[in-house]
Each structure stands twice: as C-alpha cells, then as structure tokens.
Coordinates of C-alpha atoms in Angstrom, one line a residue:
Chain A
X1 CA -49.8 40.6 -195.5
X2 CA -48.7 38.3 -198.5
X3 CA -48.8 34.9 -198.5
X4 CA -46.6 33.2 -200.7
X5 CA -46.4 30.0 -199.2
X6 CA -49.7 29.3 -199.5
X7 CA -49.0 28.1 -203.1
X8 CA -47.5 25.0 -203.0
X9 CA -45.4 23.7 -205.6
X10 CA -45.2 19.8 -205.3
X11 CA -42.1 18.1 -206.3
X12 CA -42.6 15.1 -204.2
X13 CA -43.6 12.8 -206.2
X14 CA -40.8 13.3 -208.8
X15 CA -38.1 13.5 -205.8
X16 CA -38.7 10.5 -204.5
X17 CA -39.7 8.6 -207.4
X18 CA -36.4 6.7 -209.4
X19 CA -34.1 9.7 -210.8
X20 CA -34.0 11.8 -207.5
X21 CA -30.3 12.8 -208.3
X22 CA -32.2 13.4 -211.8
X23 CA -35.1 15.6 -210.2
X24 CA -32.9 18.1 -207.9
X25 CA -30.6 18.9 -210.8
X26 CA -33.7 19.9 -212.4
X27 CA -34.4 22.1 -209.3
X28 CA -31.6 23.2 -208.9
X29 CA -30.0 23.7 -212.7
X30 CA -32.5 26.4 -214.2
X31 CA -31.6 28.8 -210.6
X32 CA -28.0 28.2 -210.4
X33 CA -28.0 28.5 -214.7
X34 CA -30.0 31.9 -214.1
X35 CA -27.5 33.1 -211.1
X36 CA -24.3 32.8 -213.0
X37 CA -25.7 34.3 -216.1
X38 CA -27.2 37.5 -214.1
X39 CA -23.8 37.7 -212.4
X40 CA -21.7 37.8 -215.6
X41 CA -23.6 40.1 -216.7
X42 CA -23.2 42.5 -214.0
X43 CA -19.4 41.7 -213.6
X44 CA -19.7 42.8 -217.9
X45 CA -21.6 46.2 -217.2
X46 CA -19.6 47.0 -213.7
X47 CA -16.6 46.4 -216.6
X48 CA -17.5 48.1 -219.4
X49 CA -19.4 51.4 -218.4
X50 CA -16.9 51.4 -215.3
X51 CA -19.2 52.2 -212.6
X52 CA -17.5 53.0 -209.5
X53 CA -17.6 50.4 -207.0
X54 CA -19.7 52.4 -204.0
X55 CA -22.4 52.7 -206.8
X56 CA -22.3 49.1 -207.8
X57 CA -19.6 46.8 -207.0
X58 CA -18.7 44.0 -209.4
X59 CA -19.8 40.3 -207.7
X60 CA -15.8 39.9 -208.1
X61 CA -15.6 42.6 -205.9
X62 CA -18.1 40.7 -203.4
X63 CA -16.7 37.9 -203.1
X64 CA -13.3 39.4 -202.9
X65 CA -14.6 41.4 -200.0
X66 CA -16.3 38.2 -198.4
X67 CA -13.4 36.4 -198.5
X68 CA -11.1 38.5 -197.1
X69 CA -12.8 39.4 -193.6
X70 CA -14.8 36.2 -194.2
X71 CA -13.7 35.4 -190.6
X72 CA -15.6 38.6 -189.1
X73 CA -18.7 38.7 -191.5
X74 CA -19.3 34.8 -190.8
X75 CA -19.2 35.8 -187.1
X76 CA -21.4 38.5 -187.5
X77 CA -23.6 36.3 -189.4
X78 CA -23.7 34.0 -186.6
X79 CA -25.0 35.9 -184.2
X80 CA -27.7 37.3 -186.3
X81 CA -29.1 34.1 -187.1
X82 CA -29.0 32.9 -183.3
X83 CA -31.2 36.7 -182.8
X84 CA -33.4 35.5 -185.7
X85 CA -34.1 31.5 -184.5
X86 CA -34.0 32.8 -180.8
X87 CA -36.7 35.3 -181.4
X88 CA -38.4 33.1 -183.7
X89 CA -38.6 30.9 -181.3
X90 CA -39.8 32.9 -178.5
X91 CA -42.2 34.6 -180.5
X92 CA -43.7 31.8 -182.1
X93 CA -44.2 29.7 -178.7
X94 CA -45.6 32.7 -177.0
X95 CA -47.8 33.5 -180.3
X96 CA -49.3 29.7 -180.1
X97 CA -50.1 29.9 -176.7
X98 CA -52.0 33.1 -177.2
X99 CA -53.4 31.6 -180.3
X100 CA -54.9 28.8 -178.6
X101 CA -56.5 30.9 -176.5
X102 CA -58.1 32.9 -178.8
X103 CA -59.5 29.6 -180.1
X104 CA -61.1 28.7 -176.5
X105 CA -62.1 31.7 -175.3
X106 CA -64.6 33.8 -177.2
X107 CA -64.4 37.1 -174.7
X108 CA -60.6 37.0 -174.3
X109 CA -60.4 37.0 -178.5
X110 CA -63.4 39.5 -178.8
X111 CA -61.6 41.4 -176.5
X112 CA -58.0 41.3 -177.2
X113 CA -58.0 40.3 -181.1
X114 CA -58.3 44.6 -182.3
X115 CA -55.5 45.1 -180.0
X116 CA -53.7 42.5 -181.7
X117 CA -54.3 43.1 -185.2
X118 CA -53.5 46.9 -184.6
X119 CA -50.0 46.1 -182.9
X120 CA -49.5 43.8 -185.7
X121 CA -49.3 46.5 -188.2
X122 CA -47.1 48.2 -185.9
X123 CA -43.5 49.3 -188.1
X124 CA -40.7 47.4 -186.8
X125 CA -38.4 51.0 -187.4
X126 CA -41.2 52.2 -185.1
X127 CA -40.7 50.1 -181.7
X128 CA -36.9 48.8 -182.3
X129 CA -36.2 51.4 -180.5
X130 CA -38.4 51.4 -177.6
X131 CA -37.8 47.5 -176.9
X132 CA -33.9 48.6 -177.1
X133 CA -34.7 50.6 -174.3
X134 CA -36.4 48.5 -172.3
X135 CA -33.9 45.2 -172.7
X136 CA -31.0 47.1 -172.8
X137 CA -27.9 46.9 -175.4
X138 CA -26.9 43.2 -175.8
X139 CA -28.4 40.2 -177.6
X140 CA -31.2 39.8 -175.5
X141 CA -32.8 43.2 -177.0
X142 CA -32.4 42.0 -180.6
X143 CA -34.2 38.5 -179.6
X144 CA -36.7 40.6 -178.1
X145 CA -37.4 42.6 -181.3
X146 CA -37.8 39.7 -183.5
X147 CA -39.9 37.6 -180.3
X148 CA -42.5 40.9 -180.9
X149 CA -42.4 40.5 -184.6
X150 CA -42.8 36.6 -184.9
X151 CA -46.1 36.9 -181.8
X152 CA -48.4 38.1 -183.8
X153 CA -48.5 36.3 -187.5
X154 CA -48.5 32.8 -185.3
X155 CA -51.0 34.1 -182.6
X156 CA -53.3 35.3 -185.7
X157 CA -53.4 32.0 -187.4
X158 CA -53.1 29.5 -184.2
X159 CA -56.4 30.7 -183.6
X160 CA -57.8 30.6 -187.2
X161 CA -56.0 27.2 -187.9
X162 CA -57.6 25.4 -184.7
X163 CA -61.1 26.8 -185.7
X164 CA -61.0 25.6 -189.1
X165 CA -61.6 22.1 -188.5
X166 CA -63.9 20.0 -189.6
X167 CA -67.4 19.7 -188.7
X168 CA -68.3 16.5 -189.5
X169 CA -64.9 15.4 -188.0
X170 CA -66.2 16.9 -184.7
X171 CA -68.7 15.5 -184.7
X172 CA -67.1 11.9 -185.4
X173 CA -65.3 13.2 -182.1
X174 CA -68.4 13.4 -180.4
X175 CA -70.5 10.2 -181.2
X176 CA -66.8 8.7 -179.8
X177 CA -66.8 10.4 -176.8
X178 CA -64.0 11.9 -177.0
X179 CA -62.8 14.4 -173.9
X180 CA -61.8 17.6 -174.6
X181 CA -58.1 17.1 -174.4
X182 CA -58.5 14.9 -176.9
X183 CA -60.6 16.5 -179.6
X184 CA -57.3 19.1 -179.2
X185 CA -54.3 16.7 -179.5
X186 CA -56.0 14.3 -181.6
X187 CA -58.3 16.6 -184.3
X188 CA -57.6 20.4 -183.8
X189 CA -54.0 20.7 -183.3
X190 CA -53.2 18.4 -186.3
X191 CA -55.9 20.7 -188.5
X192 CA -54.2 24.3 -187.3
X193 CA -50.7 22.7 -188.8
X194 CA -51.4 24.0 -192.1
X195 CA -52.2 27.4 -190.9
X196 CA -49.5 27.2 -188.2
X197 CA -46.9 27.5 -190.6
X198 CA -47.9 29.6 -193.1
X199 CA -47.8 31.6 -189.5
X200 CA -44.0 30.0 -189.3
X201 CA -42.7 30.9 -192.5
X202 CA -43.8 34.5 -192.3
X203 CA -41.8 34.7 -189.1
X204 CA -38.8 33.7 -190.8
X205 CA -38.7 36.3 -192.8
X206 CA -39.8 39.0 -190.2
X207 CA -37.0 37.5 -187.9
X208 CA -34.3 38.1 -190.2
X209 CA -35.6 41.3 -190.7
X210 CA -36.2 42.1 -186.8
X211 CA -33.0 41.0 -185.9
X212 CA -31.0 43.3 -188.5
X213 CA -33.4 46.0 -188.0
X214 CA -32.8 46.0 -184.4
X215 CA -29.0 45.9 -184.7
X216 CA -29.0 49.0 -186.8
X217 CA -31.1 50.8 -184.3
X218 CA -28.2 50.1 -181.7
X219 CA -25.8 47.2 -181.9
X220 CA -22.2 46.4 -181.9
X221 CA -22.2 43.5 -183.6
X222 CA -24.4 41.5 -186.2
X223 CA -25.1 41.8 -189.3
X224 CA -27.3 45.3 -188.9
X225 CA -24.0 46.3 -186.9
X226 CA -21.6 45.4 -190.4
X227 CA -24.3 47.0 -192.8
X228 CA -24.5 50.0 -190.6
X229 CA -20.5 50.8 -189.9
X230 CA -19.7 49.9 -194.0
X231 CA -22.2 52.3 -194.7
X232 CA -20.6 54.8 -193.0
X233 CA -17.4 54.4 -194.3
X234 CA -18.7 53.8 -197.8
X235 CA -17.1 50.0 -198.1
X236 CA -20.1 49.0 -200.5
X237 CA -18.7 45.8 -201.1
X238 CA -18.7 45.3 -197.3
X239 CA -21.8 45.9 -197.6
X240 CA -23.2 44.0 -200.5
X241 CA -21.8 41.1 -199.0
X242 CA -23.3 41.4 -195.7
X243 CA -26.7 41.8 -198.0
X244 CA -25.7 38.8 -199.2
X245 CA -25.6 37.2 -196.2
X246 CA -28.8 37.9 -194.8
X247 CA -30.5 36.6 -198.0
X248 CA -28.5 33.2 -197.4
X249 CA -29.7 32.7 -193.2
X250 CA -33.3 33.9 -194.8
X251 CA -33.5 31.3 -197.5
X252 CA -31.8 28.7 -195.6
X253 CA -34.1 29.5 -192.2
X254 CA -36.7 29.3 -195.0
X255 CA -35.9 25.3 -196.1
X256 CA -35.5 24.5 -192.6
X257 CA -39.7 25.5 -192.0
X258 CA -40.3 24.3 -195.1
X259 CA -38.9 21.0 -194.8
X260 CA -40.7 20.3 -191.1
X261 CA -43.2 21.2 -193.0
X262 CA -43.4 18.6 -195.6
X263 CA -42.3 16.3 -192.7
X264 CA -44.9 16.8 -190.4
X265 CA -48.2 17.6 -192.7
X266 CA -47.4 15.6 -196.4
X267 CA -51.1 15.0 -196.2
X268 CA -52.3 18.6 -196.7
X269 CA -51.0 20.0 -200.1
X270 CA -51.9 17.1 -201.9
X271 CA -55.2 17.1 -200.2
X272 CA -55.2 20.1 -201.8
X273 CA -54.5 18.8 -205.2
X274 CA -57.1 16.1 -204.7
X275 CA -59.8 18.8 -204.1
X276 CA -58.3 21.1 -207.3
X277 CA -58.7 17.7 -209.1
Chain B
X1 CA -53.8 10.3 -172.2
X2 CA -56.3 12.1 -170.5
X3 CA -59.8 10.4 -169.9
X4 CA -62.6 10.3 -172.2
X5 CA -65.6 11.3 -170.9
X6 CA -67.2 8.7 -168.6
X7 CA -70.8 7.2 -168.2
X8 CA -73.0 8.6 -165.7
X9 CA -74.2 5.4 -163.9
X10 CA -77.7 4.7 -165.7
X11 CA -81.3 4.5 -164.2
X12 CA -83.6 1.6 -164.8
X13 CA -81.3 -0.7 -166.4
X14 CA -82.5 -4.2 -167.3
X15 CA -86.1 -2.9 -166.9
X16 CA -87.6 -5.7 -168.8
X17 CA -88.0 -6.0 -173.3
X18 CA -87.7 -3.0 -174.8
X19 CA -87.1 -1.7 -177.8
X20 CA -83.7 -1.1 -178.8
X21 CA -84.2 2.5 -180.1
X22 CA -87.7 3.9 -178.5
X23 CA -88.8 7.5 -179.7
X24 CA -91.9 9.1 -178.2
X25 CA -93.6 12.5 -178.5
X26 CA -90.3 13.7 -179.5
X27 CA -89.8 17.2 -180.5
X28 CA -87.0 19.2 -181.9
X29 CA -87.8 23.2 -181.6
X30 CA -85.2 25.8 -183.4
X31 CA -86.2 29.0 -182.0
X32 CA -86.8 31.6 -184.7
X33 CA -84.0 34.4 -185.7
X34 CA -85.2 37.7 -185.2
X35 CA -88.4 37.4 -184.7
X36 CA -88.9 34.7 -187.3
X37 CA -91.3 31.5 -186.2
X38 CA -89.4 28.9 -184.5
X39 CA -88.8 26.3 -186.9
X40 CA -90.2 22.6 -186.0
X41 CA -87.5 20.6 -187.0
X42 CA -89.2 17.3 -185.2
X43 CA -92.8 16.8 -183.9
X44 CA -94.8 14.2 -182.6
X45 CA -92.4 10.8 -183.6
X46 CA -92.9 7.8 -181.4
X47 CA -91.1 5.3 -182.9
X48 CA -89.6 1.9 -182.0
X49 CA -87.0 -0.1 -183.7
X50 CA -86.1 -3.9 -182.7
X51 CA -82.9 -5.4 -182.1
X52 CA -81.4 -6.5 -185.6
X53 CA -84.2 -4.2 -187.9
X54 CA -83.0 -2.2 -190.3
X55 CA -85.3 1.2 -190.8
X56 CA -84.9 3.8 -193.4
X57 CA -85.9 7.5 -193.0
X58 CA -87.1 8.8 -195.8
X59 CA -88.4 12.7 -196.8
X60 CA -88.0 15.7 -198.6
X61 CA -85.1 18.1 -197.4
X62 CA -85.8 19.3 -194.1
X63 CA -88.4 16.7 -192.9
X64 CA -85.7 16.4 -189.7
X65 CA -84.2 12.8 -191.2
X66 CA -81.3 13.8 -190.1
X67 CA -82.4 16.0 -186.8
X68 CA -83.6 12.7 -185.6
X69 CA -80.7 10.7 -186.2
X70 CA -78.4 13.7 -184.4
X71 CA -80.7 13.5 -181.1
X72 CA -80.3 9.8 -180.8
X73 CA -76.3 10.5 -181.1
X74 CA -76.7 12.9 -178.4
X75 CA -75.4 15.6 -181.2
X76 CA -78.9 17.2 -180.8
X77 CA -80.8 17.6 -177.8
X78 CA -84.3 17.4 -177.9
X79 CA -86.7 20.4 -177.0
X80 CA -89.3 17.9 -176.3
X81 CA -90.4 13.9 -175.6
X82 CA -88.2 11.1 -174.8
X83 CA -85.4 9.5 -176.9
X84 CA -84.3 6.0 -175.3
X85 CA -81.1 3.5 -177.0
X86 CA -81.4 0.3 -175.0
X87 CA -83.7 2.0 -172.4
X88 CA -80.8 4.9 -172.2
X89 CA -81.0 8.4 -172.8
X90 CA -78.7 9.3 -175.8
X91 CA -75.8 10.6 -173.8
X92 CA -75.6 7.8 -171.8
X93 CA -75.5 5.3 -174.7
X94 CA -73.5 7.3 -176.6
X95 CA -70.9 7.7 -173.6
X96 CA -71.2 3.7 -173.2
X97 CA -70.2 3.5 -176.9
X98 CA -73.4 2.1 -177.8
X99 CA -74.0 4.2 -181.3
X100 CA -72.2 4.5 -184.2
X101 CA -72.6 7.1 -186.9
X102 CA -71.5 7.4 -190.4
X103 CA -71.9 10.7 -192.4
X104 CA -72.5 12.0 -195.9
X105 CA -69.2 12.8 -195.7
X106 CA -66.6 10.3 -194.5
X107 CA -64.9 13.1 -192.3
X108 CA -61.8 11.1 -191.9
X109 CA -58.4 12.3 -190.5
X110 CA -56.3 13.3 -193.7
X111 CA -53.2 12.8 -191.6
X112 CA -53.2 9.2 -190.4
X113 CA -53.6 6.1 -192.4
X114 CA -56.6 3.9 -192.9
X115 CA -56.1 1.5 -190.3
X116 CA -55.3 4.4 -187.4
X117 CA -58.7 6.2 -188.8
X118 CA -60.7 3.0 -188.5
X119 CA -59.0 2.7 -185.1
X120 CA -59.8 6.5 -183.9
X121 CA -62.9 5.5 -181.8
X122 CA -61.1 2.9 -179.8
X123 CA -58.2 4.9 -179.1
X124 CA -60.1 7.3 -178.0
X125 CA -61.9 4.9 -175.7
X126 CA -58.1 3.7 -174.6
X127 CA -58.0 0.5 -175.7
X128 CA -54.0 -0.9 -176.2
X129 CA -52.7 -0.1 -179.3
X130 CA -52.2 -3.9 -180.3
X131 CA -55.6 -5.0 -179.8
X132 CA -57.5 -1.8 -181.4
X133 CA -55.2 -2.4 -184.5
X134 CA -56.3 -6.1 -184.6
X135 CA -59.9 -5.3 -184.4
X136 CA -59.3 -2.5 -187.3
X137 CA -57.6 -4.8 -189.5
X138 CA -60.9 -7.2 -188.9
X139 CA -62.9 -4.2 -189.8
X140 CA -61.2 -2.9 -192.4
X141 CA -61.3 -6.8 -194.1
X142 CA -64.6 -6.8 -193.7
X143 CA -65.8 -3.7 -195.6
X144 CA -63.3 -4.5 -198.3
X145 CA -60.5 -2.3 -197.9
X146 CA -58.1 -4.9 -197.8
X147 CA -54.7 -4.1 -198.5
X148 CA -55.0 -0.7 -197.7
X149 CA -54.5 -0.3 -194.2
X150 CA -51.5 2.3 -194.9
X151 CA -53.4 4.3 -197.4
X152 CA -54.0 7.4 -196.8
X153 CA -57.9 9.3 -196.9
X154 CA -56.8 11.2 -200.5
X155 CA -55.5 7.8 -202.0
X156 CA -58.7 6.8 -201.8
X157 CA -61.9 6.9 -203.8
X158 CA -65.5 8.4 -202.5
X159 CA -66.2 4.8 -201.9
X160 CA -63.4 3.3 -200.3
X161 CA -63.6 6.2 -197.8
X162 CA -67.1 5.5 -197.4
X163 CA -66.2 2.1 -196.3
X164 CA -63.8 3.3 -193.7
X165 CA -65.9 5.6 -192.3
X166 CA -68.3 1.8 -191.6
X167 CA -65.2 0.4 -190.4
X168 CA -64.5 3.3 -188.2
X169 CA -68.1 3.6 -186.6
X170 CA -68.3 -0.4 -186.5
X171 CA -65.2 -0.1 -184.4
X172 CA -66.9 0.0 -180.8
X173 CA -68.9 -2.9 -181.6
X174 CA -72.0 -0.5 -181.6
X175 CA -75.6 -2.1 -181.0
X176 CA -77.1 1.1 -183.2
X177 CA -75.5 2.4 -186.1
X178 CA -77.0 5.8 -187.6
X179 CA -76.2 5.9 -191.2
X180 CA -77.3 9.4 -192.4
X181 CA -77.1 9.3 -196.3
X182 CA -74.0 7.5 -196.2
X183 CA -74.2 6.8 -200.0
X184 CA -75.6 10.4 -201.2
X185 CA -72.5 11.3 -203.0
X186 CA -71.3 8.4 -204.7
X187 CA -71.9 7.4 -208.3
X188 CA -74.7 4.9 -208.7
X189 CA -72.6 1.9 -209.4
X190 CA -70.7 2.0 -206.5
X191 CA -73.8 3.0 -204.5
X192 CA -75.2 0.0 -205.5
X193 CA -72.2 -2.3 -204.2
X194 CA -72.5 -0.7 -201.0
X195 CA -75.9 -1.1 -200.5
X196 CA -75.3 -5.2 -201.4
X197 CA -72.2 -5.2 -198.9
X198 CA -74.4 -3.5 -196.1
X199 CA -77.4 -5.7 -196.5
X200 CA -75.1 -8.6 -195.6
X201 CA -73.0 -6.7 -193.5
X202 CA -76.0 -5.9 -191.1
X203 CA -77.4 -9.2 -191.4
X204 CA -74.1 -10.7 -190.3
X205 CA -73.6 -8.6 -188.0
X206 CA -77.5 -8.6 -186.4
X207 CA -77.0 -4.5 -186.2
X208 CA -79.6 -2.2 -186.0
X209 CA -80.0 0.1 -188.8
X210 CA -81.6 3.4 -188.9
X211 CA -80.5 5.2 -192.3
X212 CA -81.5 8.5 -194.0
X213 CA -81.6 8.6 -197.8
X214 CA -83.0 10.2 -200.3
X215 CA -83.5 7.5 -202.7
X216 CA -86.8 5.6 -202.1
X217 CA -85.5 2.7 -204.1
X218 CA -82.9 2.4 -202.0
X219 CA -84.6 2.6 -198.6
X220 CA -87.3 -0.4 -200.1
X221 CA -84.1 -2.8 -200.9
X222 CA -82.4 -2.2 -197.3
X223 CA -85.0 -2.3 -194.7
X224 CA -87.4 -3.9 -193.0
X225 CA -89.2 -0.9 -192.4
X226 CA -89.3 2.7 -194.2
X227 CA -90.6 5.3 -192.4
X228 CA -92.2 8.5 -194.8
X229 CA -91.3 11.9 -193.1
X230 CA -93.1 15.3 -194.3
X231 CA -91.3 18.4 -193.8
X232 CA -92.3 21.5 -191.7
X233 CA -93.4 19.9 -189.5
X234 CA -91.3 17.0 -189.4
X235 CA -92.9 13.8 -188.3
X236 CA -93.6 10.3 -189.5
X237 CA -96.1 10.4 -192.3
X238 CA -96.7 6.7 -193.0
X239 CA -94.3 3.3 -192.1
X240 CA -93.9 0.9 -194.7
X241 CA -93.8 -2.9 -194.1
X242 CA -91.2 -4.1 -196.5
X243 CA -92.0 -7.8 -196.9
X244 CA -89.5 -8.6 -199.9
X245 CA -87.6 -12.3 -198.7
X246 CA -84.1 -12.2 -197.5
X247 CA -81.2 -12.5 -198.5
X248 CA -81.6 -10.0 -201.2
X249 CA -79.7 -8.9 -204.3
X250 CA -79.5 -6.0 -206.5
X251 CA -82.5 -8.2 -208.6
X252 CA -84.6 -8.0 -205.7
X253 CA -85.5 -4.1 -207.6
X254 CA -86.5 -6.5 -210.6
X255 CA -89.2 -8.2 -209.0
X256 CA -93.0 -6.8 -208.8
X257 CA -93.3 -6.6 -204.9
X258 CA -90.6 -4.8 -205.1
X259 CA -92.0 -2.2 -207.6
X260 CA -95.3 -1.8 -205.9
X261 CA -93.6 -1.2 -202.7
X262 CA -91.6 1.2 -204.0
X263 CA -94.7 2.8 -206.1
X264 CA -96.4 3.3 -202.6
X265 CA -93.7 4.6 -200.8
X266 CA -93.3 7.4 -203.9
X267 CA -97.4 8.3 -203.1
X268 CA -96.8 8.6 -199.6
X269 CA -93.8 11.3 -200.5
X270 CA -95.8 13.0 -202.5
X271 CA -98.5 13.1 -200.3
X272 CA -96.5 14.9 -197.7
X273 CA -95.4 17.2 -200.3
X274 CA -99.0 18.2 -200.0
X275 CA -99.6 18.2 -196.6
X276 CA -97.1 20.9 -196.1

C-alpha cells in the first residue's frame, strides 16, 4: 500500500505570505513549462517517424477528438465522477464507523481486523463482477464498487489514527474529568485526522479507479463504458482522451481532500516540521 | 455536550483539621510479568502536607516519585493504604476538580490555540464559553504568556508551553497541584526563570505544591519540605526541613544554608543508593 501523501510538501508559508500571485506561478510554471514541452515533443515524434494514430495519437489528435464529442465525453465524465464521490462517500462513512469500533472494542477488532486486512487485498477485477451481480446494472452497482474499495483504507486507519493519541494528553483528560464522549470529540477524533486522510486520499484514487473498473465490467455509460466501446472500434484518440479525463476528476478529486485537509488539520504538518527541526 | 463525569457524594466531609494531602501505609504493587517478582513501586509512605506547603519529591529513577503523584490524581490506584486530598479519596477530589497536574511534557492540544488549551479543563467541566475564556486570559497573564493567546503549541518554545500547561492545570482553581518534573526538559536558564515565577506564583496563590525533580538544587530553593525517596522499594527515606527565609531569589543557592541543605539532601540520595 504506498503512501504518498504522507510527505508533505509545505508551501504555506510562501502562499500566504506577500507575493501569493508570485508563489502559485512558481507552483504552477515549472508543471505547465514541463507539460507543453513533453507534448511538443510527442506531437514532433507522432510527426516525424509517422506513427499511426491507434499506436500513438498526436495530443493534436486528442484534443481534436475531445472537442468534437466533448459534449458526450464531458457527460460520461460526469457520471463517473458522481460513481467516484458517491462511493467515496459511502465507503468512507461506513469505513469510519467501522474504524471507530475497532478503536473501542478490542474482541470485535481482534476478531474482525484479519478478515479485513485479507478482503482489503482483495483485486478490484476480482469482485466487480460479483457486486455487479448483486446491485444490478445501473449506477447504483458502480457506487457500490468503489463504497467496497474506499471501506477498507478508512476503516484501517480510523482505528489506528484514534489509538495514536497521546498519552500524556489522556491523561490531562483524566486529571479533568473528562467523560468519555468527550475524551472522543474533544482529544481522539481531532488526533485520527491525520491518519483519517491519508485513509481519504487513498480512496480517491481507488474510487476513480473503482468506478471505471466497474463500468468496464458492465456499463452503458461512463467513462469505463467510452474506454471500453473506443477500444473496440480502435478510436485511440477516443480513447486517450477519455484517459485523459480520468486523470483530470483524479487530480482534481485529489485537491479537493487535500485542501479540507490543510483546512481542517494546519496544525499537524508543521508539527511535523517542528519535530524534524 | 454530554456530562462529565460527576462526584460521588463524599463521606466524612468537614471532619475536623486535616491535612490537605494525607498518605498513610500506602502501597503501589505491579504484579510481576511471567513469573517475574512483583515490582514495589510504593511502600510504606505516610505523609502529610499542609495547606499552602510546597513539598518536593526527590529520588533516583524508579523510587515511585511519580507513582505517588499518579495515585493522588486518581491515574494510579493504589494496591495498598489510604490516599486522602482534603479528607477525599483521590477520585473524588479529582472528580470535584480539586487537583491539577502538570507533566514532563506539556501534552497540549496541537490543534487549538493557547487560550482554548489553557481553557480545556473548564470546558470540559462546562463552564460558558465567555467566562472560561476570561479566567484563561487571567491565567495565561499570569504565567507570562501574554500576547499569545492565539498562538498555537508549535509557535511556541519548551518553556512557553511549559507555562501553559500551569495555566491549564491552574484553570480549575485547584487546591493541589502535582507538578511531576515539570522543568526536566528545559535548558537551565529558562529552568531557572520558572522556578522564580513558581515560587511567587504558589506563594501568591497559597497552593499546595507537591513536585517531582530530579535536581536536588532545585527541590532545596522551592519547598518547604523535600522528601528523599530510595528506589526498589520506593518509600520516604529522610524529609528535609528547608528553613531558608522567604521570599527567595535565584541568590538564595548563593547563600551557605543553602549549600549545606543541599549538601545533606545529596548524602541522603546517596544513602539510598545504598540501601537498595
């Protein structure tokens, strides 16, 4: 399981500090200088060797293709993303709950925590299918795909984020007499955060995933669905643009976590940069 | 918000002069693991502490200093003996917010601000939000952290976050407050400007002080009493009278009583070096 966010890169100070016009250009600049660059060189060898477009097609050829049934593949897109978010959603509230009981209850995690682990490493390819089965062929399937992918990586670290508080903080929580409810809502909730969403952002990637994988098992429309059929009839640049959009609800699903993120915890990664000194 | 947990109604209250924190016989057992002996964290201490005294603890590492300190928060409970605050069994006064505790490590909430962390123990007790914030700006003026009621934990030094951790556990108005090593990471300097600010602060204040450390020079210019602890079994080895004149300053270590006290109270460490 990787774990990329748990490397944070802070810009914060810089952003909000003076030049912030200043600071995203220099965010953004390098990326955007890299993307056009890469693309004129592709366009260049799609040119020059003359590779034939269902090998490789020229980003001209994307974009050309993107345009034209924009209309359909922005529709298809759309309902992809609502799978994604609406599984994520589910998922991840039905992950939490299961994650905070793991966190109170030692015999329902000693119990239930190998079955978890083992269904976690479950392929999605694997049981598509069967959930198809079960929910039947609209939307409601897909959702349930990517609710099955996104319950485990938040039930896992629910449960390790709310027992990774602090002792000593407990214990401050004790000398105040604090009740239960409130040694939760007050102290362990707010430490699990950090761990919740390295939880969340995994989920956004598996739900993406979940949601195309699932229309390609059986869909008629979505993004899975315009992959699938341009496949079949060889449209690559169909294709590539569908690709393309997939990798734009991902990254954009992506900012969203990781702005309520640095909303909701700004204390943690530079508490971790206090600590790294 | 859901209730915090609520006092048991109290027997024997108002039973005459007491002692503000009463020990006796107590004993603190940790069975053994696997078949090792059970470990006597605590044996034997009967001690009693007056309204307004300030009493160090002081012993090599695992002497129970802090064991003792944890069973009169109610963190601990004892295997053995009585522990009485105000003629209370530790639950009780700790549920009546009668004790405060400040640790070796400020253990404060990364994610709120100074003046909500120095607030925490009221709000847990539910006290309106207006008058716990007044009372934690009081606080927070008093230990000298002034001006930074929106900081937050990581903005601050070891020391400043030492001082709101005081602020915090002042917060309930507490009659005891536990202090176990509350300085034993700083740097000496700023160890020493805490030590001045809480001789004044406890005098002002008339608390009652019992306070672990490590540093016999420290526990001679604080208290009115330092108690000796040997390790293994942990009891009270010897209780030191210190007699030095109040007010006292950081020159108070200058002065010859205040060498000889500190001189005995090293002989007595050492001595229960040997004992165990």
């Amino acid at each position: 399981m990787t774990r990329t966010s748990s490397t944070p890169i802070d810009t914060r100070e810089r952003g909000w500090a003076g030049g912030r016009l200043g600071a995203a250009l220099g965010v953004l600049l390098p990326p955007l200088a890299a993307f056009v660059v890469m693309a004129g060189v592709w366009e260049a060898a799609v040119l020059l060797f003359e590779i034939p477009a269902y090998i490789l097609p020229a980003p001209s050829r994307i974009w050309v293709s993107l345009i034209k049934d924009g209309g359909s593949i922005l529709g298809h897109t759309g309902i992809t993303l609502f799978e994604a978010v609406a599984g994520f959603t589910i998922g991840s509230c039905l992950g939490a709950l299961l994650g905070i009981a793991f966190a109170y209850s030692r015999i329902l995690a000693r119990g239930l925590l190998p079955y978890v682990i083992a269904a976690n490493t479950i392929p999605v390819v694997a049981i598509a299918p069967i959930i198809i089965l079960w929910f039947g062929h609209g939307i409601p399937s897909k959702i349930a795909v990517t609710a099955f992918l996104s319950f485990f990586p938040l039930a896992l670290n629910m449960m390790k984020g709310l027992q990774s508080y602090d002792h000593t903080v407990m214990d401050v929580f004790h000398v105040a007499a604090a009740s239960p409810w409130q040694r939760f809502a007050k102290m362990r909730l707010p430490s699990s955060l950090p761990y919740v969403f390295v939880g969340l952002k995994l989920n956004v990637t598996f739900s993406v995933i979940g949601a195309i994988i699932a229309e390609f098992v059986q869909a008629d429309r979505g993004l899975g669905f315009v992959i699938m059929t341009a496949y079949r009839t060889l449209n690559m640049p169909r294709l590539w643009a569908a690709m393309l959009m997939s990798a734009i609800i991902g990254i954009l699903f992506f900012a969203l976590v990781a702005l309520i993120e640095r909303l909701l915890i700004p204390w943690h990664s530079s508490m971790r940069d206090r600590v790294r000194g | 918000m859901a209730g915090a947990e609520r006092p048991s109604p109290s027997p024997g209250e108002g039973s005459g002069r007491q002692a503000q924190v009463l020990c006796e016989d107590l004993q603190v057992v940790y069975p053994g693991e696997q078949g090792a002996k059970p470990v006597h964290a605590l044996q034997d201490i009967n001690l009693e502490v007056d309204e307004g005294q300030f009493i160090s603890l002081i012993g090599p590492s695992g002497c129970g200093k802090s064991t003792l300190l944890r069973v009169l928060a109610d963190l601990i409970t004892p295997t053995g003996g009585t522990a009485r605050i105000n003629d209370h069994p530790p639950r009780t006064a700790r549920l009546n917010r009668e004790v405060g505790f400040v640790f070796q490590d400020a253990a404060l909430l990364e994610w709120r601000r100074v003046l909500a962390n120095v607030a925490l123990p009221l709000e847990l007790q539910g006290v309106p939000r207006a008058e716990r914030q007044a009372r934690a700006r009081e606080l927070i003026e008093l230990v000298g952290l002034k001006g930074f009621e929106r900081s937050y934990p990581r903005q601050l030094s070891g020391g400043m976050r030492q001082r709101a951790a005081i602020a915090r556990a002042m917060s309930t108005s507490p009659k005891v407050m536990l202090m176990d090593e509350p300085f034993g990471a700083l740097d000496q300097i700023t160890r020493d400007r805490l030590n001045l600010e809480l001789l004044e602060l406890s005098q002002r204040q008339r608390m009652t002080v019992l306070f672990v450390t490590h540093s016999i020079r420290e526990a001679v210019l604080l208290s009115d009493r330092v108690a000796v602890m040997s390790a293994r079994p942990g009891r009270i080895i010897k209780l030191l009278e210190i007699d030095l004149p109040r007010p006292r300053t950081l020159e108070s270590r200058e002065t010859d009583a205040f060498e000889r006290l500190a001189r005995t109270g090293v002989h007595v460490l050492e001595e229960g070096f040997g004992v165990s």
